[in-house]
Each structure stands twice: as structure tokens, then as C-alpha cells.
Amino acid sequence: MVSYKLKLTIKFVNHFKKIPEKYHRSLKEAIEETKEVPFEGKPLARELARRRTWHVGRYRIIYGIDEKDGLITLFNVDLRAVVYN
């Protein structure tokens, strides 16, 4: 099994910092799990095509997979109601 490396966008980092601390642990655990099984995230459509979402309670992590380079890019993390906007 391949473990992917992570690349965090500035948008992801800025949004992560705004999330209450009590959710950080579960989000970090989900990110680690995403590295091991990236294709289990739900594929997105339309303007977010080629990206996937990982659900963590009320939050969603939006990411993309580069199989060739073994890289997962984390694009955004936020509440479900706003993350797709």
C-alpha cells in the first residue's frame, strides 16, 4: 500500500486555523487516514471535478490526488454548509 505525501494550500491552512481547537485532533486523524486510503473520499463534480471530499463530523476536507507524484493536495477544510462555495 502506498502512503501519499501531503501538500497544504494556503487556503487550507488559513481555514484550519479558524476551526475550534476541539476539532483539530479528529481532522488531523482524518488527514492521516486520507494519506493511506485516498480513494475512499467521495469524488466531487462540476467545478470541483477531480477533487474529493472526506467527511469529519460537520466538517469537510477537500483534496486532490496526484497518483504519479504520490501527492495529496489539501485545498480546503470548513463546515459542510460553506466548504463547497
JSON list of C-alpha atoms in Angstrom, two decimals:
[
{"chain": "A", "resi": 1, "resn": "MET", "atom": "CA", "xyz": [0.00, 0.00, 0.00]},
{"chain": "A", "resi": 2, "resn": "VAL", "atom": "CA", "xyz": [1.32, 3.43, -0.99]},
{"chain": "A", "resi": 3, "resn": "SER", "atom": "CA", "xyz": [1.29, 6.23, 1.55]},
{"chain": "A", "resi": 4, "resn": "TYR", "atom": "CA", "xyz": [0.91, 9.60, -0.12]},
{"chain": "A", "resi": 5, "resn": "LYS", "atom": "CA", "xyz": [2.70, 12.81, 0.86]},
{"chain": "A", "resi": 6, "resn": "LEU", "atom": "CA", "xyz": [0.71, 15.92, 1.73]},
{"chain": "A", "resi": 7, "resn": "LYS", "atom": "CA", "xyz": [0.73, 19.39, 0.24]},
{"chain": "A", "resi": 8, "resn": "LEU", "atom": "CA", "xyz": [-1.31, 22.04, 2.06]},
{"chain": "A", "resi": 9, "resn": "THR", "atom": "CA", "xyz": [-2.60, 25.11, 0.26]},
{"chain": "A", "resi": 10, "resn": "ILE", "atom": "CA", "xyz": [-2.59, 28.50, 1.96]},
{"chain": "A", "resi": 11, "resn": "LYS", "atom": "CA", "xyz": [-6.39, 28.46, 1.89]},
{"chain": "A", "resi": 12, "resn": "PHE", "atom": "CA", "xyz": [-6.44, 25.11, 3.71]},
{"chain": "A", "resi": 13, "resn": "VAL", "atom": "CA", "xyz": [-4.01, 26.32, 6.39]},
{"chain": "A", "resi": 14, "resn": "ASN", "atom": "CA", "xyz": [-5.90, 29.57, 6.95]},
{"chain": "A", "resi": 15, "resn": "HIS", "atom": "CA", "xyz": [-9.27, 27.81, 7.26]},
{"chain": "A", "resi": 16, "resn": "PHE", "atom": "CA", "xyz": [-7.83, 25.11, 9.53]},
{"chain": "A", "resi": 17, "resn": "LYS", "atom": "CA", "xyz": [-6.54, 27.78, 11.94]},
{"chain": "A", "resi": 18, "resn": "LYS", "atom": "CA", "xyz": [-10.06, 29.24, 12.23]},
{"chain": "A", "resi": 19, "resn": "ILE", "atom": "CA", "xyz": [-11.62, 25.91, 13.24]},
{"chain": "A", "resi": 20, "resn": "PRO", "atom": "CA", "xyz": [-12.12, 25.50, 17.01]},
{"chain": "A", "resi": 21, "resn": "GLU", "atom": "CA", "xyz": [-9.26, 23.60, 18.65]},
{"chain": "A", "resi": 22, "resn": "LYS", "atom": "CA", "xyz": [-11.54, 20.80, 19.88]},
{"chain": "A", "resi": 23, "resn": "TYR", "atom": "CA", "xyz": [-11.96, 19.60, 16.25]},
{"chain": "A", "resi": 24, "resn": "HIS", "atom": "CA", "xyz": [-8.26, 19.66, 15.32]},
{"chain": "A", "resi": 25, "resn": "ARG", "atom": "CA", "xyz": [-7.47, 16.18, 16.58]},
{"chain": "A", "resi": 26, "resn": "SER", "atom": "CA", "xyz": [-10.23, 14.44, 14.63]},
{"chain": "A", "resi": 27, "resn": "LEU", "atom": "CA", "xyz": [-9.39, 16.44, 11.49]},
{"chain": "A", "resi": 28, "resn": "LYS", "atom": "CA", "xyz": [-5.69, 15.54, 11.78]},
{"chain": "A", "resi": 29, "resn": "GLU", "atom": "CA", "xyz": [-6.60, 11.86, 12.23]},
{"chain": "A", "resi": 30, "resn": "ALA", "atom": "CA", "xyz": [-8.78, 12.02, 9.11]},
{"chain": "A", "resi": 31, "resn": "ILE", "atom": "CA", "xyz": [-5.96, 13.62, 7.15]},
{"chain": "A", "resi": 32, "resn": "GLU", "atom": "CA", "xyz": [-3.61, 10.81, 8.17]},
{"chain": "A", "resi": 33, "resn": "GLU", "atom": "CA", "xyz": [-6.22, 8.25, 7.13]},
{"chain": "A", "resi": 34, "resn": "THR", "atom": "CA", "xyz": [-6.65, 10.03, 3.80]},
{"chain": "A", "resi": 35, "resn": "LYS", "atom": "CA", "xyz": [-2.93, 9.52, 3.14]},
{"chain": "A", "resi": 36, "resn": "GLU", "atom": "CA", "xyz": [-3.40, 5.75, 3.46]},
{"chain": "A", "resi": 37, "resn": "VAL", "atom": "CA", "xyz": [-6.71, 5.33, 1.59]},
{"chain": "A", "resi": 38, "resn": "PRO", "atom": "CA", "xyz": [-7.20, 8.48, -0.53]},
{"chain": "A", "resi": 39, "resn": "PHE", "atom": "CA", "xyz": [-9.70, 6.99, -2.96]},
{"chain": "A", "resi": 40, "resn": "GLU", "atom": "CA", "xyz": [-12.26, 6.32, -0.21]},
{"chain": "A", "resi": 41, "resn": "GLY", "atom": "CA", "xyz": [-13.19, 10.01, -0.22]},
{"chain": "A", "resi": 42, "resn": "LYS", "atom": "CA", "xyz": [-16.27, 10.91, -2.25]},
{"chain": "A", "resi": 43, "resn": "PRO", "atom": "CA", "xyz": [-15.48, 12.22, -5.77]},
{"chain": "A", "resi": 44, "resn": "LEU", "atom": "CA", "xyz": [-16.85, 15.68, -6.48]},
{"chain": "A", "resi": 45, "resn": "ALA", "atom": "CA", "xyz": [-18.41, 17.02, -9.68]},
{"chain": "A", "resi": 46, "resn": "ARG", "atom": "CA", "xyz": [-18.73, 20.15, -11.80]},
{"chain": "A", "resi": 47, "resn": "GLU", "atom": "CA", "xyz": [-16.28, 22.90, -10.89]},
{"chain": "A", "resi": 48, "resn": "LEU", "atom": "CA", "xyz": [-14.76, 20.66, -8.20]},
{"chain": "A", "resi": 49, "resn": "ALA", "atom": "CA", "xyz": [-14.28, 17.70, -10.54]},
{"chain": "A", "resi": 50, "resn": "ARG", "atom": "CA", "xyz": [-11.02, 15.82, -9.98]},
{"chain": "A", "resi": 51, "resn": "ARG", "atom": "CA", "xyz": [-11.27, 16.58, -6.27]},
{"chain": "A", "resi": 52, "resn": "ARG", "atom": "CA", "xyz": [-12.64, 14.54, -3.42]},
{"chain": "A", "resi": 53, "resn": "THR", "atom": "CA", "xyz": [-14.20, 15.19, -0.05]},
{"chain": "A", "resi": 54, "resn": "TRP", "atom": "CA", "xyz": [-13.58, 13.49, 3.29]},
{"chain": "A", "resi": 55, "resn": "HIS", "atom": "CA", "xyz": [-16.27, 13.88, 5.96]},
{"chain": "A", "resi": 56, "resn": "VAL", "atom": "CA", "xyz": [-15.28, 14.59, 9.56]},
{"chain": "A", "resi": 57, "resn": "GLY", "atom": "CA", "xyz": [-18.42, 15.31, 11.55]},
{"chain": "A", "resi": 58, "resn": "ARG", "atom": "CA", "xyz": [-19.74, 18.70, 10.43]},
{"chain": "A", "resi": 59, "resn": "TYR", "atom": "CA", "xyz": [-16.52, 19.45, 8.56]},
{"chain": "A", "resi": 60, "resn": "ARG", "atom": "CA", "xyz": [-15.37, 18.55, 5.06]},
{"chain": "A", "resi": 61, "resn": "ILE", "atom": "CA", "xyz": [-11.82, 18.27, 3.75]},
{"chain": "A", "resi": 62, "resn": "ILE", "atom": "CA", "xyz": [-11.48, 18.97, 0.02]},
{"chain": "A", "resi": 63, "resn": "TYR", "atom": "CA", "xyz": [-8.45, 17.36, -1.59]},
{"chain": "A", "resi": 64, "resn": "GLY", "atom": "CA", "xyz": [-6.97, 16.18, -4.85]},
{"chain": "A", "resi": 65, "resn": "ILE", "atom": "CA", "xyz": [-4.82, 13.14, -5.64]},
{"chain": "A", "resi": 66, "resn": "ASP", "atom": "CA", "xyz": [-1.75, 13.10, -7.89]},
{"chain": "A", "resi": 67, "resn": "GLU", "atom": "CA", "xyz": [-1.03, 9.40, -8.33]},
{"chain": "A", "resi": 68, "resn": "LYS", "atom": "CA", "xyz": [2.03, 9.95, -10.48]},
{"chain": "A", "resi": 69, "resn": "ASP", "atom": "CA", "xyz": [3.82, 12.00, -7.82]},
{"chain": "A", "resi": 70, "resn": "GLY", "atom": "CA", "xyz": [2.23, 10.23, -4.83]},
{"chain": "A", "resi": 71, "resn": "LEU", "atom": "CA", "xyz": [0.84, 13.53, -3.57]},
{"chain": "A", "resi": 72, "resn": "ILE", "atom": "CA", "xyz": [-2.40, 14.61, -1.91]},
{"chain": "A", "resi": 73, "resn": "THR", "atom": "CA", "xyz": [-3.14, 18.33, -2.06]},
{"chain": "A", "resi": 74, "resn": "LEU", "atom": "CA", "xyz": [-5.42, 19.64, 0.68]},
{"chain": "A", "resi": 75, "resn": "PHE", "atom": "CA", "xyz": [-7.38, 22.52, -0.84]},
{"chain": "A", "resi": 76, "resn": "ASN", "atom": "CA", "xyz": [-9.90, 23.46, 1.83]},
{"chain": "A", "resi": 77, "resn": "VAL", "atom": "CA", "xyz": [-11.46, 22.50, 5.15]},
{"chain": "A", "resi": 78, "resn": "ASP", "atom": "CA", "xyz": [-14.62, 24.04, 6.52]},
{"chain": "A", "resi": 79, "resn": "LEU", "atom": "CA", "xyz": [-18.19, 23.39, 7.58]},
{"chain": "A", "resi": 80, "resn": "ARG", "atom": "CA", "xyz": [-20.27, 21.43, 5.09]},
{"chain": "A", "resi": 81, "resn": "ALA", "atom": "CA", "xyz": [-22.58, 24.38, 4.52]},
{"chain": "A", "resi": 82, "resn": "VAL", "atom": "CA", "xyz": [-19.80, 26.61, 3.14]},
{"chain": "A", "resi": 83, "resn": "VAL", "atom": "CA", "xyz": [-16.88, 24.45, 2.03]},
{"chain": "A", "resi": 84, "resn": "TYR", "atom": "CA", "xyz": [-18.22, 23.83, -1.49]},
{"chain": "A", "resi": 85, "resn": "ASN", "atom": "CA", "xyz": [-18.75, 27.55, -2.25]}
]
